[in-house]
Short mmCIF file of C-alpha atoms in Angstrom, two decimals:
data_model
loop_
_atom_site.label_atom_id
_atom_site.label_comp_id
_atom_site.label_asym_id
_atom_site.label_seq_id
_atom_site.Cartn_x
_atom_site.Cartn_y
_atom_site.Cartn_z
CA MET A 1 0.04 0.00 -0.03
CA THR A 2 1.38 3.40 -0.93
CA SER A 3 1.66 6.36 1.47
CA THR A 4 -1.01 8.10 -0.53
CA ASP A 5 -3.43 5.25 0.13
CA ASN A 6 -2.55 5.24 3.75
CA ASP A 7 -3.07 8.96 4.11
CA CYS A 8 -6.66 8.60 3.04
CA THR A 9 -7.52 6.51 6.12
CA MET A 10 -9.30 7.94 9.14
CA GLN A 11 -8.21 7.82 12.76
CA ARG A 12 -9.78 8.62 16.07
CA VAL A 13 -8.39 9.76 19.34
CA VAL A 14 -9.58 8.62 22.85
CA LEU A 15 -8.54 10.50 26.00
CA LEU A 16 -8.13 8.22 29.10
CA ARG A 17 -7.58 8.85 32.73
CA CYS A 18 -6.21 6.96 35.75
CA LYS A 19 -6.65 8.97 38.88
CA ASN A 20 -4.82 12.24 37.99
CA LYS A 21 -2.91 10.90 34.99
CA TYR A 22 -4.06 11.32 31.42
CA ILE A 23 -3.03 9.75 28.17
CA GLN A 24 -4.46 9.82 24.62
CA ALA A 25 -4.67 6.89 22.27
CA ILE A 26 -4.77 7.19 18.48
CA LEU A 27 -6.05 4.31 16.38
CA ALA A 28 -7.94 3.49 13.23
CA GLU A 29 -11.47 4.89 13.29
CA ASP A 30 -13.36 1.62 13.00
CA ALA A 31 -10.96 -0.52 15.21
CA LEU A 32 -11.65 -1.64 18.74
CA LEU A 33 -9.51 0.01 21.48
CA ASP A 34 -8.50 -2.94 23.67
CA LEU A 35 -8.27 -1.44 27.18
CA SER A 36 -6.84 -4.57 28.71
CA VAL A 37 -3.76 -4.24 26.53
CA LEU A 38 -3.13 -0.77 27.77
CA GLN A 39 -3.64 -1.92 31.27
CA LYS A 40 -1.01 -4.56 30.88
CA PHE A 41 1.47 -2.33 29.17
CA LEU A 42 0.99 0.67 31.59
CA ASP A 43 0.32 -1.41 34.73
CA GLU A 44 -2.49 0.91 35.51
CA GLU A 45 -6.25 0.93 34.75
CA PHE A 46 -7.07 3.85 32.46
CA VAL A 47 -10.73 4.58 31.63
CA PRO A 48 -12.21 6.80 28.94
CA VAL A 49 -12.88 10.51 29.77
CA GLN A 50 -16.27 11.85 28.85
CA ARG A 51 -15.08 15.12 27.36
CA SER A 52 -18.56 16.03 26.01
CA THR A 53 -19.87 16.62 29.51
CA SER A 54 -17.52 19.39 30.49
CA GLU A 55 -14.29 20.48 28.86
CA THR A 56 -13.49 22.61 31.94
CA ALA A 57 -13.39 19.55 34.16
CA ILE A 58 -10.26 18.29 32.34
CA PRO A 59 -7.20 19.66 34.24
CA ILE A 60 -4.81 19.45 31.25
CA SER A 61 -4.06 21.77 28.32
CA PRO A 62 -5.03 21.11 24.74
CA LEU A 63 -2.38 21.58 22.05
CA SER A 64 -2.78 24.97 20.51
CA GLU A 65 -1.62 23.77 17.14
CA PHE A 66 -3.81 20.67 17.19
CA PRO A 67 -7.35 21.39 18.39
CA HIS A 68 -8.78 18.76 20.80
CA LEU A 69 -5.54 16.90 21.21
CA TYR A 70 -3.79 17.14 24.45
CA ASN A 71 -0.33 17.73 25.77
CA VAL A 72 -0.12 14.29 27.35
CA MET A 73 1.55 10.88 26.77
CA THR A 74 0.36 9.77 23.33
CA LEU A 75 0.07 6.16 22.24
CA LEU A 76 -0.22 5.39 18.51
CA ASP A 77 -1.56 2.04 17.51
CA SER A 78 0.94 0.07 15.36
CA SER A 79 -1.79 -0.46 12.74
CA VAL A 80 -1.71 3.21 11.94
CA ASP A 81 0.84 3.39 9.10
CA THR A 82 0.63 6.86 7.77
CA GLN A 83 2.30 10.31 8.01
CA LEU A 84 -0.94 12.21 8.00
CA LEU A 85 -3.53 11.64 10.76
CA ASN A 86 -7.10 12.41 9.64
CA PHE A 87 -9.87 12.83 12.27
CA ASN A 88 -13.54 12.85 11.55
CA ARG A 89 -14.48 14.23 14.95
CA LEU A 90 -12.71 17.02 16.71
CA ILE A 91 -14.08 15.99 20.12
CA ASP A 92 -14.54 12.83 22.07
CA GLU A 93 -16.77 10.19 20.41
CA GLN A 94 -19.12 10.22 23.45
CA ILE A 95 -20.78 13.38 22.07
CA ASN A 96 -24.60 13.10 22.09
CA ALA A 97 -26.64 14.00 19.05
CA ASN A 98 -28.60 16.42 21.23
CA ASP A 99 -25.42 18.02 22.54
CA GLU A 100 -24.99 21.76 21.82
CA ASN A 101 -21.62 21.06 20.21
CA SER A 102 -22.91 18.33 17.87
CA GLU A 103 -22.30 20.53 14.82
CA LEU A 104 -18.59 19.78 15.22
CA ILE A 105 -19.06 16.09 14.43
CA ASP A 106 -18.78 16.40 10.71
CA LYS A 107 -15.70 18.60 10.67
CA GLN A 108 -12.42 17.00 9.77
CA LEU A 109 -8.91 17.67 10.86
CA SER A 110 -5.62 16.55 9.34
CA ILE A 111 -2.45 16.47 11.40
CA SER A 112 1.14 15.74 10.39
CA LEU A 113 2.32 12.87 12.54
CA ASP A 114 5.95 14.20 12.47
CA ALA A 115 4.66 17.61 13.66
CA LEU A 116 2.69 16.08 16.48
CA LYS A 117 5.71 13.94 17.65
CA ALA A 118 8.01 17.01 17.52
CA HIS A 119 5.62 19.05 19.62
CA LEU A 120 5.25 16.36 22.21
CA SER A 121 9.04 15.95 22.36
CA ASN A 122 9.53 19.62 22.92
CA THR A 123 7.21 19.44 25.99
CA ASP A 124 8.73 16.20 27.37
CA LYS A 125 5.68 14.11 26.68
CA ASP A 126 6.23 10.51 25.60
CA PHE A 127 5.10 9.27 22.15
CA LEU A 128 4.91 5.51 21.90
CA LYS A 129 3.82 3.11 19.18
CA LEU A 130 2.34 -0.20 20.16
CA GLU A 131 -0.34 -2.63 19.27
CA PHE A 132 -3.56 -2.04 21.31
CA SER A 133 -6.35 -2.28 18.80
CA ILE A 134 -8.37 -5.11 17.07
CA ASP A 135 -9.38 -4.59 13.45
CA ASN A 136 -13.12 -4.42 12.92
CA SER A 137 -13.06 -7.30 10.46
CA ALA A 138 -11.59 -9.61 13.19
CA LEU A 139 -14.49 -8.92 15.62
CA GLN A 140 -17.42 -11.29 15.83
CA GLN A 141 -20.38 -9.00 15.28
CA GLU A 142 -23.12 -11.52 16.24
CA ALA A 143 -23.62 -15.19 16.97
CA THR A 144 -24.85 -16.77 13.77
CA ASN A 145 -26.06 -20.22 15.05
CA PRO A 146 -29.00 -19.82 17.43
CA GLU A 147 -29.08 -23.63 18.03
CA ASN A 148 -25.76 -23.19 19.83
CA ASP A 149 -26.91 -20.34 22.05
CA GLN A 150 -27.48 -22.50 25.17
CA GLU A 151 -24.16 -24.27 24.85
CA GLN A 152 -22.33 -20.94 24.31
CA VAL A 153 -24.06 -19.43 27.35
CA ILE A 154 -23.11 -22.30 29.62
CA GLN A 155 -19.49 -22.22 28.38
CA SER A 156 -19.30 -18.52 29.09
CA LEU A 157 -20.63 -19.07 32.57
CA LYS A 158 -18.11 -21.79 33.27
CA THR A 159 -15.29 -19.57 32.00
CA PHE A 160 -16.11 -16.20 33.40
CA THR A 161 -18.11 -16.87 36.54
CA THR A 162 -17.96 -19.04 39.65
CA LEU A 163 -21.58 -20.10 39.30
CA ARG A 164 -22.50 -23.68 39.71
CA ILE A 165 -24.26 -24.99 36.53
CA LYS A 166 -27.73 -26.30 37.37
CA GLN A 167 -30.45 -27.91 35.37
CA ARG A 168 -32.46 -24.81 34.79
CA LEU A 169 -30.77 -21.59 33.53
CA GLU A 170 -32.52 -19.25 35.86
CA GLU A 171 -31.29 -21.31 38.79
CA THR A 172 -27.76 -21.29 37.41
CA LEU A 173 -27.90 -17.42 36.96
CA GLU A 174 -29.51 -17.08 40.36
CA ILE A 175 -32.28 -15.04 38.86
CA PRO A 176 -35.05 -14.28 41.30
CA PRO A 177 -38.23 -16.29 40.46
CA LEU A 178 -40.84 -14.62 38.36
CA SER A 179 -43.28 -12.46 40.43
CA GLN A 180 -46.66 -13.84 41.02
CA THR A 181 -47.97 -10.97 38.94
CA ALA A 182 -45.88 -12.02 35.96
CA GLN A 183 -46.91 -15.63 36.39
CA ARG A 184 -50.60 -14.75 36.48
CA ILE A 185 -50.32 -12.51 33.36
CA ILE A 186 -48.54 -15.36 31.40
CA LEU A 187 -51.37 -17.68 32.42
CA LEU A 188 -54.07 -15.15 31.53
CA ARG A 189 -52.52 -14.46 28.09
CA SER A 190 -52.86 -18.24 27.32
CA ASN A 191 -56.57 -18.16 28.00
CA PRO A 192 -58.55 -17.28 24.81
CA ASN A 193 -61.60 -16.43 27.01
CA ALA A 194 -59.80 -14.02 29.36
CA MET A 195 -61.86 -11.08 30.53
CA VAL A 196 -60.88 -7.38 31.05
CA SER A 197 -62.01 -7.65 34.70
CA GLU A 198 -59.41 -10.46 35.28
CA LEU A 199 -56.61 -8.31 33.80
CA VAL A 200 -57.72 -5.24 35.86
CA GLU A 201 -57.65 -7.39 39.01
CA ILE A 202 -54.14 -8.71 38.27
CA VAL A 203 -52.68 -5.31 37.50
CA GLU A 204 -54.45 -3.53 40.46
CA SER A 205 -52.94 -6.20 42.85
CA ASP A 206 -49.55 -4.50 42.19
CA PRO A 207 -49.96 -0.82 43.02
CA SER A 208 -46.67 0.29 41.35
CA LEU A 209 -47.60 -1.63 38.16
CA ALA A 210 -51.05 -0.15 38.18
CA ALA A 211 -49.66 3.38 38.51
CA GLN A 212 -47.25 2.70 35.56
CA VAL A 213 -50.02 1.43 33.33
CA VAL A 214 -52.16 4.44 33.99
CA SER A 215 -49.29 6.75 33.52
CA TRP A 216 -48.52 5.04 30.14
CA ALA A 217 -52.13 5.47 29.02
CA ALA A 218 -52.22 9.14 30.10
CA SER A 219 -49.25 9.99 27.95
CA PRO A 220 -50.05 12.72 25.32
CA PHE A 221 -48.76 10.30 22.77
CA TYR A 222 -52.12 8.51 22.92
CA ALA A 223 -54.22 11.74 23.11
CA SER A 224 -56.97 10.02 25.15
CA ALA A 225 -60.22 11.82 25.42
CA GLY A 226 -60.59 12.85 29.12
CA LYS A 227 -58.43 11.95 32.11
CA VAL A 228 -57.32 8.35 32.57
CA ARG A 229 -58.50 7.63 36.13
CA SER A 230 -58.04 3.83 36.51
CA VAL A 231 -56.53 0.68 35.15
CA GLN A 232 -59.94 -0.19 33.66
CA ASP A 233 -59.91 3.25 31.97
CA ALA A 234 -56.48 2.53 30.56
CA ILE A 235 -57.66 -0.83 29.12
CA VAL A 236 -61.13 0.00 27.87
CA ARG A 237 -60.74 3.56 26.58
CA VAL A 238 -57.07 3.89 25.55
CA LEU A 239 -54.76 0.96 25.21
CA GLY A 240 -56.84 -2.21 24.89
CA PHE A 241 -56.64 -5.68 26.49
CA ASN A 242 -53.91 -7.05 24.21
CA LEU A 243 -51.52 -4.11 24.63
CA VAL A 244 -52.04 -3.76 28.39
CA SER A 245 -51.51 -7.53 29.04
CA ASN A 246 -48.21 -7.38 27.20
CA LEU A 247 -47.23 -4.02 28.66
CA ALA A 248 -47.94 -5.34 32.17
CA LEU A 249 -45.97 -8.53 31.47
CA GLY A 250 -42.97 -6.53 30.23
CA LEU A 251 -43.00 -4.24 33.21
CA SER A 252 -43.28 -7.16 35.62
CA LEU A 253 -40.37 -8.91 33.98
CA GLY A 254 -38.31 -5.74 34.07
CA LYS A 255 -38.76 -5.54 37.83
CA THR A 256 -37.36 -9.05 38.24
CA LEU A 257 -33.83 -7.58 38.08
CA SER A 258 -32.59 -4.35 39.48
CA LEU A 259 -30.94 -1.67 37.44
CA PRO A 260 -27.15 -1.92 37.69
CA LYS A 261 -25.27 0.67 39.68
CA ASP A 262 -22.59 0.88 36.98
CA LYS A 263 -23.53 2.03 33.54
CA THR A 264 -22.17 3.18 30.19
CA ASN A 265 -21.75 6.92 30.43
CA GLY A 266 -23.41 8.80 27.50
CA VAL A 267 -25.96 6.05 26.83
CA THR A 268 -29.73 6.52 27.16
CA PRO A 269 -30.96 5.06 30.44
CA PHE A 270 -32.42 1.56 30.29
CA TRP A 271 -36.12 2.26 30.85
CA GLU A 272 -36.07 5.43 28.71
CA GLN A 273 -34.55 3.51 25.82
CA SER A 274 -37.10 0.70 26.30
CA ILE A 275 -40.05 3.10 26.24
CA TYR A 276 -38.78 5.00 23.23
CA CYS A 277 -38.30 1.66 21.36
CA SER A 278 -41.70 0.31 22.37
CA MET A 279 -43.54 3.40 21.27
CA LEU A 280 -41.65 3.66 17.94
CA VAL A 281 -42.02 0.04 16.89
CA VAL A 282 -45.79 0.13 17.41
CA ALA A 283 -45.99 3.38 15.46
CA ILE A 284 -43.96 1.86 12.57
CA SER A 285 -46.00 -1.32 12.60
CA LYS A 286 -49.16 0.69 12.01
CA LEU A 287 -47.74 1.87 8.73
CA LEU A 288 -47.35 -1.73 7.47
CA PRO A 289 -49.78 -3.37 5.04
CA ALA A 290 -52.40 -5.34 6.93
CA GLU A 291 -51.06 -8.70 5.81
CA GLN A 292 -47.60 -7.84 7.24
CA ARG A 293 -48.75 -6.04 10.39
CA PRO A 294 -47.67 -7.73 13.64
CA SER A 295 -49.68 -7.97 16.87
CA GLU A 296 -49.61 -4.60 18.51
CA GLY A 297 -49.31 -6.06 22.02
CA LEU A 298 -46.44 -8.36 21.10
CA MET A 299 -44.69 -5.60 19.28
CA TYR A 300 -44.94 -3.52 22.48
CA LEU A 301 -43.56 -6.34 24.48
CA SER A 302 -40.73 -6.86 22.11
CA GLY A 303 -39.82 -3.25 22.34
CA LEU A 304 -39.97 -3.17 26.08
CA LEU A 305 -37.84 -6.31 26.46
CA HIS A 306 -35.45 -5.76 23.60
CA ASN A 307 -32.56 -4.88 25.95
CA PHE A 308 -33.52 -7.15 28.91
CA GLY A 309 -30.27 -8.98 28.35
CA TYR A 310 -28.47 -5.84 29.63
CA LEU A 311 -30.00 -6.49 33.07
CA VAL A 312 -29.14 -10.17 32.89
CA LEU A 313 -25.53 -9.38 32.04
CA ALA A 314 -25.20 -6.91 34.91
CA HIS A 315 -26.71 -9.44 37.34
CA THR A 316 -24.60 -12.40 36.25
CA PHE A 317 -21.24 -10.96 35.19
CA PRO A 318 -20.79 -8.04 37.52
CA PRO A 319 -16.99 -7.39 37.03
CA HIS A 320 -17.19 -8.15 33.30
CA PHE A 321 -20.23 -5.93 33.01
CA SER A 322 -18.21 -2.93 34.33
CA GLN A 323 -15.46 -3.85 31.81
CA ILE A 324 -18.12 -3.96 29.02
CA CYS A 325 -19.28 -0.48 30.04
CA ARG A 326 -15.77 0.92 29.82
CA TYR A 327 -15.14 -0.76 26.39
CA MET A 328 -18.42 0.75 25.08
CA GLU A 329 -17.37 4.20 26.31
CA ALA A 330 -14.03 3.82 24.56
CA ASN A 331 -15.58 2.31 21.42
CA PRO A 332 -18.97 3.98 20.89
CA ASP A 333 -19.21 3.05 17.21
CA ILE A 334 -18.43 -0.65 17.87
CA SER A 335 -21.53 -2.72 18.50
CA HIS A 336 -22.12 -4.05 21.93
CA MET A 337 -22.40 -7.54 20.44
CA ALA A 338 -18.87 -7.43 19.25
CA ILE A 339 -17.56 -6.08 22.54
CA GLU A 340 -19.44 -8.77 24.59
CA GLN A 341 -18.30 -11.49 22.26
CA HIS A 342 -14.76 -10.23 22.67
CA LEU A 343 -14.87 -10.05 26.41
CA ILE A 344 -17.21 -12.93 27.63
CA LYS A 345 -17.75 -14.90 24.37
CA VAL A 346 -21.57 -14.43 24.49
CA SER A 347 -23.91 -11.61 23.84
CA ARG A 348 -26.76 -10.19 25.99
CA GLU A 349 -29.23 -11.30 23.25
CA GLN A 350 -28.16 -14.88 23.50
CA ILE A 351 -28.34 -15.18 27.30
CA CYS A 352 -31.62 -13.32 27.26
CA VAL A 353 -33.44 -15.61 24.81
CA CYS A 354 -32.33 -18.70 26.66
CA LEU A 355 -33.90 -17.32 29.76
CA MET A 356 -37.08 -16.15 27.93
CA GLN A 357 -37.54 -19.67 26.47
CA GLN A 358 -37.59 -21.15 29.89
CA TRP A 359 -40.10 -18.51 31.04
CA ASN A 360 -42.47 -19.42 28.13
CA ILE A 361 -42.30 -15.94 26.70
CA PRO A 362 -44.09 -15.73 23.26
CA LYS A 363 -41.97 -16.97 20.38
CA GLU A 364 -42.49 -13.70 18.47
CA VAL A 365 -40.80 -11.79 21.34
CA ILE A 366 -37.92 -14.32 21.45
CA SER A 367 -37.33 -13.85 17.71
CA ALA A 368 -37.41 -10.06 18.13
CA ILE A 369 -34.70 -10.15 20.89
CA ARG A 370 -32.50 -12.70 19.21
CA TYR A 371 -32.49 -11.18 15.69
CA GLN A 372 -32.82 -7.48 16.45
CA HIS A 373 -29.43 -6.68 14.91
CA SER A 374 -29.80 -9.04 11.90
CA PRO A 375 -31.41 -7.08 9.05
CA HIS A 376 -31.38 -10.12 6.72
CA TYR A 377 -33.25 -12.45 9.07
CA ASN A 378 -36.23 -13.74 7.11
CA GLY A 379 -37.42 -16.67 9.33
CA SER A 380 -40.68 -17.12 11.16
CA ASN A 381 -42.00 -13.98 12.83
CA CYS A 382 -39.31 -11.93 11.04
CA VAL A 383 -41.41 -8.76 11.13
CA TYR A 384 -40.79 -8.44 14.89
CA PRO A 385 -36.97 -8.34 14.81
CA ASN A 386 -36.94 -6.43 11.51
CA ILE A 387 -38.96 -3.57 12.95
CA ILE A 388 -36.90 -3.55 16.09
CA TYR A 389 -33.76 -3.39 14.00
CA LEU A 390 -35.19 -0.40 12.10
CA ALA A 391 -36.38 1.37 15.23
CA LEU A 392 -33.12 1.03 17.17
CA ARG A 393 -31.15 2.51 14.37
CA LEU A 394 -33.50 5.40 13.91
CA LEU A 395 -33.24 6.06 17.63
CA ARG A 396 -29.47 5.93 17.54
CA GLN A 397 -29.32 8.45 14.65
CA ARG A 398 -31.18 10.81 17.02
CA GLY A 399 -28.74 10.15 19.88
CA ILE A 400 -31.05 7.70 21.75
CA GLY A 401 -29.92 4.12 22.74
CA ASP A 402 -26.86 2.01 22.15
CA ALA A 403 -27.51 0.38 18.75
CA PRO A 404 -24.63 0.47 16.29
CA LEU A 405 -24.34 3.84 14.56
CA GLU A 406 -24.77 2.57 10.99
CA ASP A 407 -26.77 3.03 7.82
CA ILE A 408 -30.07 1.16 7.74
CA ALA A 409 -30.19 -1.74 5.29
CA PRO A 410 -32.24 -0.36 2.33
CA HIS A 411 -34.13 -3.61 1.73
CA ILE A 412 -35.88 -3.13 5.08
CA TYR A 413 -37.70 -0.08 3.69
CA GLN A 414 -38.55 -1.96 0.53
CA LYS A 415 -39.68 -5.15 2.36
CA TYR A 416 -42.33 -3.25 4.31
CA ASN A 417 -43.05 -0.48 1.83
CA LEU A 418 -41.81 2.25 4.23
CA ASN A 419 -40.23 5.51 3.34
CA GLU A 420 -37.90 7.73 5.42
CA ASP A 421 -40.18 10.80 5.38
CA SER A 422 -43.05 8.94 7.01
CA LEU A 423 -40.71 7.50 9.61
CA ASN A 424 -39.20 10.86 10.42
CA HIS A 425 -42.60 12.31 10.85
CA LEU A 426 -43.48 9.50 13.30
CA PHE A 427 -40.23 10.13 15.16
CA ASP A 428 -41.00 13.79 15.51
CA GLU A 429 -44.36 12.95 17.12
CA ILE A 430 -42.65 10.66 19.63
CA ILE A 431 -40.02 13.28 20.42
CA ASP A 432 -42.70 15.71 21.17
CA SER A 433 -43.53 13.34 24.08
CA ALA A 434 -39.93 13.23 25.29
CA GLU A 435 -40.67 14.85 28.65
CA GLU A 436 -43.55 12.47 29.37
CA ILE A 437 -41.38 9.46 28.35
CA LYS A 438 -38.69 10.57 30.82
CA ALA A 439 -41.25 11.02 33.51
CA ILE A 440 -42.66 7.62 32.97
CA ALA A 441 -39.18 6.14 32.92
CA ASP A 442 -38.32 7.87 36.25
CA LYS A 443 -41.29 6.06 37.81
CA PHE A 444 -39.99 2.71 36.53
CA ASN A 445 -36.47 3.55 37.93
CA GLY A 446 -38.04 4.01 41.37
#
């Protein structure tokens, strides 16, 4: 490869901190920054700095000649073989699409490598070249054989935890048993002659669940006529039996596990992301031709539970979950599936569907969770994961959620006769309810 070819490649810079020490790492834009390699080399645990939150909180000086690079030890990945560094982003990758500085994202900056090295040398800052990245092509983006999920989950548990393998997965994971409310809803959903009064009684037996269902129905997104005063109101006048039964099931399952104390900085909170997704997937599904349209209730449930594996990971792999969070902060454009496969050899989606199967969750929801990042999945119930895939990427384009920041596969639009203008209009309507969505999410967090 010629130097001209190399000089066309793009790089990124990640600022890291360990206590009061700072370093910056420069690597290929689409490569994974392997934090464990830096830790071994430096014998210290450096974590990404969230520069988008407050530049003034960083007690180090930027380089006047090179905006948004710092006068600190600089590590250049050995895969970067060029004399001209090209950066797509002038600020830390953690920037949110809603951030006031987001207009800087599309600007580019080119820096002479020799000039950068000379400047650092003049200020007695080390410049080192070593191998600390993994090429994107070498990462496993998703598990391709669902029939091996159970085996892969068990092997990961044996390798990365001290859990004793038992006959049932939820016992192995030490997951609390399903609540009585969740068990009663599952049983009710299987009864074709179920009555509204039975669902009302189940939901009202759990005061927090009842409050959440009423809050959901009262959201301006549904524009209900008159005030929603009760669970029966929410079912009969606004949401319907099918949607409320699935909504209540999703919320009950969500309360089975607590939100983790650690989290990935810069990522939409769990319940907020789940609510956005559930609202968007139902809105999208209403645009589909009747013969392709999925069950509204099951679509809601799929949206609510699409990221349930996040809670399972946090519960089952606590130290590794924190490590996953730091890797996601350092590699915001690398999919969480690739990061999880790299660190624990299994994805949140795999472990989640294995658990859902044992809980007898509807197969449509299981397909939605398992294949939500597989745009070419065309198996049974494919409409559920296809619409989740579309919704998650639309959300990420607006700075919501943690789906990969990537172009949407064009065939998805064609397959369901959708157009971007209609979807953007839908999105605008949902964004108009942003404050209400956050308020509902806050109640769930409590």
